[in-house]
PDB file of C-alpha atoms in Angstrom:
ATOM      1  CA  UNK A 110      72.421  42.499  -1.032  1.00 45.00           C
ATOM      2  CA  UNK A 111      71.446  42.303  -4.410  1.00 47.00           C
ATOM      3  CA  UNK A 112      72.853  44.022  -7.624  1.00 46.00           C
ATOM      4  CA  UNK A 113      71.553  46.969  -8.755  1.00 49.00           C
ATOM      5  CA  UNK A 114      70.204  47.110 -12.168  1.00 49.00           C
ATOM      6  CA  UNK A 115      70.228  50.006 -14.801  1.00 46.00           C
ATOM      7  CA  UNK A 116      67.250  51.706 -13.219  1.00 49.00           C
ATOM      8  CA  UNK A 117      68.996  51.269 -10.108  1.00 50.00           C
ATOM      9  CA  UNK A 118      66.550  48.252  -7.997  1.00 52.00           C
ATOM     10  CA  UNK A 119      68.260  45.208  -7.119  1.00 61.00           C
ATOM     11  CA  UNK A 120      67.781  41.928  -8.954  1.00 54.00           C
ATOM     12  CA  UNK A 121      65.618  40.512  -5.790  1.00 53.00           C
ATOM     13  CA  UNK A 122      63.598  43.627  -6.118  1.00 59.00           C
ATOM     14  CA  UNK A 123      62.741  43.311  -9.725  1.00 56.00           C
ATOM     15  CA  UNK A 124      61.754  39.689  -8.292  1.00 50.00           C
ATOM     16  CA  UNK A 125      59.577  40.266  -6.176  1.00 59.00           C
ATOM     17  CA  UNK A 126      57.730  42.790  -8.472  1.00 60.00           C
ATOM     18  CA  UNK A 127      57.320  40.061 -10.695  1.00 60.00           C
ATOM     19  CA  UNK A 128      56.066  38.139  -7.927  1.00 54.00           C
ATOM     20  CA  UNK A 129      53.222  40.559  -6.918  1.00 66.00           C
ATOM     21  CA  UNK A 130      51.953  40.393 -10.495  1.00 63.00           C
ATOM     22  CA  UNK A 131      51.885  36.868 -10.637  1.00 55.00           C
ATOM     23  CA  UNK A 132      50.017  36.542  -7.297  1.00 61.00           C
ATOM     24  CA  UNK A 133      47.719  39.308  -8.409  1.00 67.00           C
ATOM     25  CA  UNK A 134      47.246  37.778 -11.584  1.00 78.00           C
ATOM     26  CA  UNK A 135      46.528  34.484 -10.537  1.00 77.00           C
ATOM     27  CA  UNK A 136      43.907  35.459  -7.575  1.00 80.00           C
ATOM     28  CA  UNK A 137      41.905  37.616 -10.530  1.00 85.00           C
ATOM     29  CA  UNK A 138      42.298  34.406 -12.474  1.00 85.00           C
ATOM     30  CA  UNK A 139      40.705  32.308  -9.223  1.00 77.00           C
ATOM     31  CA  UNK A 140      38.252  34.938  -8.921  1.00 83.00           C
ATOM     32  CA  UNK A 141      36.951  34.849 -13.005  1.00 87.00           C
ATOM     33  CA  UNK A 142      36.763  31.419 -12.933  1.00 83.00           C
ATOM     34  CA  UNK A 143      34.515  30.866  -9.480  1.00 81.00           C
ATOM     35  CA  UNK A 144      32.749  33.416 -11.529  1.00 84.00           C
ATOM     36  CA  UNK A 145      32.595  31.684 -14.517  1.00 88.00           C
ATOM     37  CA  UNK A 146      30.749  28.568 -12.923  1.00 86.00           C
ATOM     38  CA  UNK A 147      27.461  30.175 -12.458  1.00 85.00           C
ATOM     39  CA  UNK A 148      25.346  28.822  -9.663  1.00 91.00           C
ATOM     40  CA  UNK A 149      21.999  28.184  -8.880  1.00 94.00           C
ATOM     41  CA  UNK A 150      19.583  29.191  -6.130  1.00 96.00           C
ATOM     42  CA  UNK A 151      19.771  25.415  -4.619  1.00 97.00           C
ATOM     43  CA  UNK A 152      23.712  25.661  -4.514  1.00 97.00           C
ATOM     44  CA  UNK A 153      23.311  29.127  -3.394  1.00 96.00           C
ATOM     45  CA  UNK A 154      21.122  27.867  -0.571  1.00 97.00           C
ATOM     46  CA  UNK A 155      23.122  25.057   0.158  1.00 98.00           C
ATOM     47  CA  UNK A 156      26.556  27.437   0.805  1.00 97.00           C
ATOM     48  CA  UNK A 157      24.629  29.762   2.902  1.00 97.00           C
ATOM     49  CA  UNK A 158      23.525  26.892   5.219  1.00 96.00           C
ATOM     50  CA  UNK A 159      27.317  25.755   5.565  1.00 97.00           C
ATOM     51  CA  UNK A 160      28.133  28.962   5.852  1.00 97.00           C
ATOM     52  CA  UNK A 161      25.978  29.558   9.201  1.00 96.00           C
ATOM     53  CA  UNK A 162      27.215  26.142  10.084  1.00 95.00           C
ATOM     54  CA  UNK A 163      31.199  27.003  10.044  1.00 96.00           C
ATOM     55  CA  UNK A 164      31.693  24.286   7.562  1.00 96.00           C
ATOM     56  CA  UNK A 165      33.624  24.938   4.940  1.00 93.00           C
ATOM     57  CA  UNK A 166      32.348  24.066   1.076  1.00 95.00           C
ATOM     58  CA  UNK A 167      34.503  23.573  -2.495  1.00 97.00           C
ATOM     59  CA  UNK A 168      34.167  26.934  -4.424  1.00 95.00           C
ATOM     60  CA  UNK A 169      32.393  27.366  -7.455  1.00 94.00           C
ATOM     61  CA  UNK A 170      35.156  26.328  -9.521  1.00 94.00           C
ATOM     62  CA  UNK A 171      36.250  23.498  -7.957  1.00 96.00           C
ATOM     63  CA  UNK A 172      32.403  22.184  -7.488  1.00 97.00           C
ATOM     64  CA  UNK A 173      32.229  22.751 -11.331  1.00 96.00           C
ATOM     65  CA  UNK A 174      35.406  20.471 -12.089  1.00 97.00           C
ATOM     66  CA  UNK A 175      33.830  17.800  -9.741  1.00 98.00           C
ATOM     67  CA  UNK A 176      30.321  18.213 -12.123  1.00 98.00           C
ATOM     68  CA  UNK A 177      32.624  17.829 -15.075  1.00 98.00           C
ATOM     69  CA  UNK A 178      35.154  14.847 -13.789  1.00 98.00           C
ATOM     70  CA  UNK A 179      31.837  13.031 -12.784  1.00 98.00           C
ATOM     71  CA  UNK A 180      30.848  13.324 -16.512  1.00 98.00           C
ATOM     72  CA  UNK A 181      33.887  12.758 -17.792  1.00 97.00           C
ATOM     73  CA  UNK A 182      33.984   8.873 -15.907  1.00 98.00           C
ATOM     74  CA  UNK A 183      30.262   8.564 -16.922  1.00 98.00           C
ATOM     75  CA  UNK A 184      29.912   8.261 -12.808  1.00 98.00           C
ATOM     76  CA  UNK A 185      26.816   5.970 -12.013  1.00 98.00           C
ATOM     77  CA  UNK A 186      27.982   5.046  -8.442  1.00 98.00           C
ATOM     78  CA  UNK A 187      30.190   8.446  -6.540  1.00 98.00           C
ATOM     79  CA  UNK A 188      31.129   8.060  -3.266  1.00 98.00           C
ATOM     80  CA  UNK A 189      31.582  11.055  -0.864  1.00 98.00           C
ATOM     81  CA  UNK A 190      33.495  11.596   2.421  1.00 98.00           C
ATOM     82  CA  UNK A 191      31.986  14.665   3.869  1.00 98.00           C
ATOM     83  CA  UNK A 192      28.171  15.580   2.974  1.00 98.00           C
ATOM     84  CA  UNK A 193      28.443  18.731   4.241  1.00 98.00           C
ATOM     85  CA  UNK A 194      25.341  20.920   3.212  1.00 98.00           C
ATOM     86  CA  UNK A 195      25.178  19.324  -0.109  1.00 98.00           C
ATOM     87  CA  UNK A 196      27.337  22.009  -2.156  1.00 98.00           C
ATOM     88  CA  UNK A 197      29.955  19.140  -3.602  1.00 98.00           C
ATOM     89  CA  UNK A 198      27.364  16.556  -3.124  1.00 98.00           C
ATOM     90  CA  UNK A 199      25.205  18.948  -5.720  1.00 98.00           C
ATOM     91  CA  UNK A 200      27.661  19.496  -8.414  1.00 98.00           C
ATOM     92  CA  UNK A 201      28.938  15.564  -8.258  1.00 98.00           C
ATOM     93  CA  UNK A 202      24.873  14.627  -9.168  1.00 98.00           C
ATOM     94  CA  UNK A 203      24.673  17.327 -11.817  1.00 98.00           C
ATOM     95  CA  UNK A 204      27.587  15.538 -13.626  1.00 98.00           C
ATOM     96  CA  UNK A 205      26.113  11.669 -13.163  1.00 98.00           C
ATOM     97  CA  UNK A 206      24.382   9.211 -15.081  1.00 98.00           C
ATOM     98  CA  UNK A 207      20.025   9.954 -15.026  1.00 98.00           C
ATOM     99  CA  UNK A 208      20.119   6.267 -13.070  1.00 97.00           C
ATOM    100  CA  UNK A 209      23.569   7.192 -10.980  1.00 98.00           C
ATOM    101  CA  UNK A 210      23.415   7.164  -6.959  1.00 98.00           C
ATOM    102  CA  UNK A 211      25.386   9.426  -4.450  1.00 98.00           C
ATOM    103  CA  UNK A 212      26.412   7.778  -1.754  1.00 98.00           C
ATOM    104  CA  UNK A 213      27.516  10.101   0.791  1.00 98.00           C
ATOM    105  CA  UNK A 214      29.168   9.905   4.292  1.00 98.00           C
ATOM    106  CA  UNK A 215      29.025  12.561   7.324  1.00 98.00           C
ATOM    107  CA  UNK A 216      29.731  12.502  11.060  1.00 97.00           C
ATOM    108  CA  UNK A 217      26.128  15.081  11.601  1.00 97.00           C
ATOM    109  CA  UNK A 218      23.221  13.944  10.736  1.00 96.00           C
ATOM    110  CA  UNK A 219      21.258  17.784  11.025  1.00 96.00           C
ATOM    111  CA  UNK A 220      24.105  18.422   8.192  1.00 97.00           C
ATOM    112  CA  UNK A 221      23.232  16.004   6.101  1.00 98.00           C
ATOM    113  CA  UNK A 222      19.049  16.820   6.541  1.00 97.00           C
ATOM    114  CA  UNK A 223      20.281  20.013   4.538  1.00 97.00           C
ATOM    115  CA  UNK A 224      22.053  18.290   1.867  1.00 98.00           C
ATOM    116  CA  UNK A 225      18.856  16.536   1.702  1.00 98.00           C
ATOM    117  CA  UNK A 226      16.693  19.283   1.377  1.00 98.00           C
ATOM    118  CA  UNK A 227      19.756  21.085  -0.848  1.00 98.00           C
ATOM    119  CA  UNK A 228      19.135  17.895  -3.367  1.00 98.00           C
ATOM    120  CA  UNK A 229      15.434  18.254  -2.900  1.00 98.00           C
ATOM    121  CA  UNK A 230      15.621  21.880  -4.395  1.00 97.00           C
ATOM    122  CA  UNK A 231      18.096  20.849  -7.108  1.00 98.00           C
ATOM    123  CA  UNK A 232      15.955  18.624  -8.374  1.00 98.00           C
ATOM    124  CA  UNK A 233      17.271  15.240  -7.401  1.00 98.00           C
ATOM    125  CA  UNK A 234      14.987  12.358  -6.683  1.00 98.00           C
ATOM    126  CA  UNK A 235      15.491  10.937  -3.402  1.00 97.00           C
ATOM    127  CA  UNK A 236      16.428   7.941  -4.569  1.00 98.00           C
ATOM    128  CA  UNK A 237      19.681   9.281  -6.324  1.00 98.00           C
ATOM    129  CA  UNK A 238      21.031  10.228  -2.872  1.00 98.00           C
ATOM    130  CA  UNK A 239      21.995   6.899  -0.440  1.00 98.00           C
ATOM    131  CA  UNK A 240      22.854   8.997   2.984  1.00 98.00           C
ATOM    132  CA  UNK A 241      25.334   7.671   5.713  1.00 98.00           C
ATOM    133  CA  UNK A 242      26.042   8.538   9.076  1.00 98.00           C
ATOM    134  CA  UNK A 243      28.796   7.818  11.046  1.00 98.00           C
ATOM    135  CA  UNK A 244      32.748   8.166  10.660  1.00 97.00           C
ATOM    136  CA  UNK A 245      34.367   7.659   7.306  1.00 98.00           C
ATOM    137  CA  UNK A 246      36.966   4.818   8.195  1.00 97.00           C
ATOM    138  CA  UNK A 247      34.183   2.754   9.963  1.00 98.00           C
ATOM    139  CA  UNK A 248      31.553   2.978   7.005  1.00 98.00           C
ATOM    140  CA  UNK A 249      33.782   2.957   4.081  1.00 97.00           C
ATOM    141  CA  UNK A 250      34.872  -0.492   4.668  1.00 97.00           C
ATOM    142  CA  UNK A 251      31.278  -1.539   4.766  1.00 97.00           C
ATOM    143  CA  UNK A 252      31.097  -0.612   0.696  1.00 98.00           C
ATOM    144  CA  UNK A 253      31.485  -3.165  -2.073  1.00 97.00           C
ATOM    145  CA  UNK A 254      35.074  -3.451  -3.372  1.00 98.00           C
ATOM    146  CA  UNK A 255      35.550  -1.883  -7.285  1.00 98.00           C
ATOM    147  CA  UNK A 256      31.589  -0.289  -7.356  1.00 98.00           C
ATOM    148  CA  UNK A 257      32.569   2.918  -7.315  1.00 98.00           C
ATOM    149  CA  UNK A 258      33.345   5.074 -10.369  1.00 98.00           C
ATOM    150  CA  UNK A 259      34.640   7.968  -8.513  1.00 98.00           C
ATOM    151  CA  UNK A 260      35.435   8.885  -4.599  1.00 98.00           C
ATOM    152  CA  UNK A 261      35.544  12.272  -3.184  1.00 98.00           C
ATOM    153  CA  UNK A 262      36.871  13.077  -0.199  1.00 98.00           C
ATOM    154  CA  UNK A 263      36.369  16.277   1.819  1.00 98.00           C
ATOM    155  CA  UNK A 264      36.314  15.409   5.036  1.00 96.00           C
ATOM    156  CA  UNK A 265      38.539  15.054   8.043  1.00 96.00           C
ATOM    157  CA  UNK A 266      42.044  15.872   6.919  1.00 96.00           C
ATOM    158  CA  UNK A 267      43.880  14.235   9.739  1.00 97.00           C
ATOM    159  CA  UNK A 268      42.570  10.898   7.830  1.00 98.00           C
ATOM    160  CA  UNK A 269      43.019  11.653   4.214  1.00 98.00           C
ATOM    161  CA  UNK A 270      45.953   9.036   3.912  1.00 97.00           C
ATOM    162  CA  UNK A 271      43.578   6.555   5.087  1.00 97.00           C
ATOM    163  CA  UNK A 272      41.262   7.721   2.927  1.00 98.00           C
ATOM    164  CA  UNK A 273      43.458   6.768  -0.340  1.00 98.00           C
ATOM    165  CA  UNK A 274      43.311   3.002   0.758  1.00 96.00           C
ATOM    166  CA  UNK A 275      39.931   2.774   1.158  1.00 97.00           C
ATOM    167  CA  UNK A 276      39.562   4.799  -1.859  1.00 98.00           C
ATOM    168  CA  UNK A 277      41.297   2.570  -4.079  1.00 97.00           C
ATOM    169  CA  UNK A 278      39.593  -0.363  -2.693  1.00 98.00           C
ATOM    170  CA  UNK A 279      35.944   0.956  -3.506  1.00 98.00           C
ATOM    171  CA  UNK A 280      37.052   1.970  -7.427  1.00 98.00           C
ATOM    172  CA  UNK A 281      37.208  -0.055 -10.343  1.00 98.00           C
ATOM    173  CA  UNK A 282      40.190   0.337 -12.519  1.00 98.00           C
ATOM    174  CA  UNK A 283      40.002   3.661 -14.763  1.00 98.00           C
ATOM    175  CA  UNK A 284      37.979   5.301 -11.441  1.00 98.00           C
ATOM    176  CA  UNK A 285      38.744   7.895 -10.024  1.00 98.00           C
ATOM    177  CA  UNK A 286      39.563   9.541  -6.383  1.00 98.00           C
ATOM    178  CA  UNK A 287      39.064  13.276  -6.134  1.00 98.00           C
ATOM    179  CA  UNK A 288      40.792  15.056  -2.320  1.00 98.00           C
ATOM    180  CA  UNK A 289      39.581  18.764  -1.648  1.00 98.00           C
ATOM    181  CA  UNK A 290      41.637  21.330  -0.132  1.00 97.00           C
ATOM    182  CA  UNK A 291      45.027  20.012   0.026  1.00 97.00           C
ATOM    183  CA  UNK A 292      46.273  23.668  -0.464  1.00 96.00           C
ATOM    184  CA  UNK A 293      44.987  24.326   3.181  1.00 96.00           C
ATOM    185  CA  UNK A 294      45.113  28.010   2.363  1.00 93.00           C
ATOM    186  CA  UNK A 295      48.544  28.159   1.488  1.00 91.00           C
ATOM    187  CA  UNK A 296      49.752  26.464   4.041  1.00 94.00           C
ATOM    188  CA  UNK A 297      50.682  22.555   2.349  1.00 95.00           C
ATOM    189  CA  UNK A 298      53.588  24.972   0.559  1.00 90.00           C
ATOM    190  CA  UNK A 299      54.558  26.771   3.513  1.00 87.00           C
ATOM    191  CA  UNK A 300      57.465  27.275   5.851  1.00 85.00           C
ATOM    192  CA  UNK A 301      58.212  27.091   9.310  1.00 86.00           C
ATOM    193  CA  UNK A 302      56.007  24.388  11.645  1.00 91.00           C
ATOM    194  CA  UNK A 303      53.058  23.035  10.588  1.00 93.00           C
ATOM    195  CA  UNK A 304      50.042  21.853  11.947  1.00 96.00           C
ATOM    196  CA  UNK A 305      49.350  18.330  11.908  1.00 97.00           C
ATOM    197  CA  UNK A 306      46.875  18.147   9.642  1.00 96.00           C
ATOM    198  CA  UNK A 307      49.178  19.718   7.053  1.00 96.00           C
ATOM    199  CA  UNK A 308      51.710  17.213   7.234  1.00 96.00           C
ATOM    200  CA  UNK A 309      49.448  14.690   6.581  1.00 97.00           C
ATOM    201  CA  UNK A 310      48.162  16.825   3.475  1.00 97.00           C
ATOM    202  CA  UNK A 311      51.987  16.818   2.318  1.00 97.00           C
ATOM    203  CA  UNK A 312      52.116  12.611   3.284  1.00 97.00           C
ATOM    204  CA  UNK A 313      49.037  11.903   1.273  1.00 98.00           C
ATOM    205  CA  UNK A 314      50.357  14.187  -1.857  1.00 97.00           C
ATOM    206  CA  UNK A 315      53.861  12.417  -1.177  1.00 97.00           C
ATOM    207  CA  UNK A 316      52.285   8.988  -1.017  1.00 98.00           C
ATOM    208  CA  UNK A 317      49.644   9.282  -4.716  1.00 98.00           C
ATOM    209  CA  UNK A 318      52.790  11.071  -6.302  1.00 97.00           C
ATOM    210  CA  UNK A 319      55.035   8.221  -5.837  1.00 97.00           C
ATOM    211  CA  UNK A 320      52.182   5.419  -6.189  1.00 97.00           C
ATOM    212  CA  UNK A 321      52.080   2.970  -9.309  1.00 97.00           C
ATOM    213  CA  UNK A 322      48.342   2.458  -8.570  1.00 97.00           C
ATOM    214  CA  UNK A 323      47.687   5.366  -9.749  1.00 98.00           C
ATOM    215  CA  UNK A 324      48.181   8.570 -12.515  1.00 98.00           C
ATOM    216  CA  UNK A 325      47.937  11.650 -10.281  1.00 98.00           C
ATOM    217  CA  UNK A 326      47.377  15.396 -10.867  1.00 98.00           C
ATOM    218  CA  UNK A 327      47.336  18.268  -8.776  1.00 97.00           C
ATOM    219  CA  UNK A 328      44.534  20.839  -9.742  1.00 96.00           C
ATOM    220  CA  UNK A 329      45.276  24.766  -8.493  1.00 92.00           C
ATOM    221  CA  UNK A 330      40.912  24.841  -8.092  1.00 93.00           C
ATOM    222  CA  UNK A 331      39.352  26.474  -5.059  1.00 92.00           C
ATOM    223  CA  UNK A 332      41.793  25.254  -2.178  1.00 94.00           C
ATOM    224  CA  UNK A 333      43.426  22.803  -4.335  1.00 96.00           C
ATOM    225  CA  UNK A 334      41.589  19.186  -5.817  1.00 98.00           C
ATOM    226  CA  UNK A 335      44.424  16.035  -5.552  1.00 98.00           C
ATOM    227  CA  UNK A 336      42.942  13.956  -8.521  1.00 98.00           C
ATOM    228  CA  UNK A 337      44.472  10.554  -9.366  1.00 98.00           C
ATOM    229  CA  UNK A 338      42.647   7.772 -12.011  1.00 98.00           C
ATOM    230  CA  UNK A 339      43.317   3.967 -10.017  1.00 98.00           C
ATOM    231  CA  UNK A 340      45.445   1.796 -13.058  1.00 96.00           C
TER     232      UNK A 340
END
């Protein structure tokens, strides 16, 4: 049991007051900044569409750090794992070169026919947008060693530590790999049994933590964004 203090609550009490506040604080503080990162109608369009779908899609926030990492590596070549309905795919070709290419990788094809029209809307040439069927592991190893600037992955969890191989293969030194959602709701810091897919969330954060390749850092955006720059 916990000591009372002079207004007569315990220690763990006052604790998890404190606790409350910080969670509430830091859910208004999610909530301001997917705010914050305004979106247009073809983003707006392009969540709605995953939305009917049952896919899930970065937030605002998190779509806007992927527009702003893109710029920040002057991104002329992005690869993505997981097209979606074009919400990341979007943001990553807002922050390229004029002259970069997307090229992006989804199991369904009537998925990526909405990114395409999502692009379409945004504005995008359909030349700045190289679509690719088919499973990650078996197309990724079909791209050219180092030609990538950056590599975001959003799709099938269970893989994401295969991911980070191939990953580091496609980038040139000072690129950079980008994972989505390795907060699982909560879950990657949970206790108790886990589902599968989380403990390979906590063996890929585990493995780009401990790996010299790389200079890692874990952004609390949307659902959590794993970022790490290849040495």
């Amino acid at each position: 049991m916990g000591v009372p203090g002079p207004s007569g609550y315990s220690h763990a009490q006052a604790l998890r007051g404190q606790e409350r506040v910080i969670t509430g604080n830091r859910q208004a503080s999610w909530a301001f900044a997917d705010a914050y990162a305004a979106e247009d109608e073809a983003l707006r369009w392009a969540r709605d569409r995953a939305r009917e779908a049952g896919l899930r899609s970065v937030s605002p926030s998190a779509g806007a750090t992927l527009r702003l990492l893109a710029a920040a590596v002057d991104a002329k070549a992005v690869a993505e794992i997981g097209t979606g309905t074009g919400v990341s795919g979007i943001h990553l070709l807002q922050g390229m070169r004029p002259d970069g290419v997307l090229t992006t990788v989804d199991t369904e094809p009537e998925h990526q026919q909405s990114a395409r029209q999502a692009f379409r809307a945004a504005g995008f040439a359909g030349n700045r947008a190289r679509f690719i069927p088919g499973r990650a592991l078996e197309v990724l190893p079909r791209l050219a060693d180092a030609g990538y600037d950056l590599v975001f992955c959003d799709g099938d969890r269970l893989e994401f530590p295969e991911y980070l191989a191939e990953s580091l293969r496609l980038l040139r030194p000072g690129g950079l790999v980008v994972f989505a959602g390795v907060f699982a709701n909560g879950r990657t810091v949970g206790s108790g049994p886990q589902p599968t897919e989380v403990l390979r969330l906590r063996e890929l954060l585990r493995t780009v933590r401990e790996s010299d390749e790389v200079m890692p850092s874990l952004l609390p955006v949307g659902d959590g964004l794993l970022c790490a720059v290849r040495r």
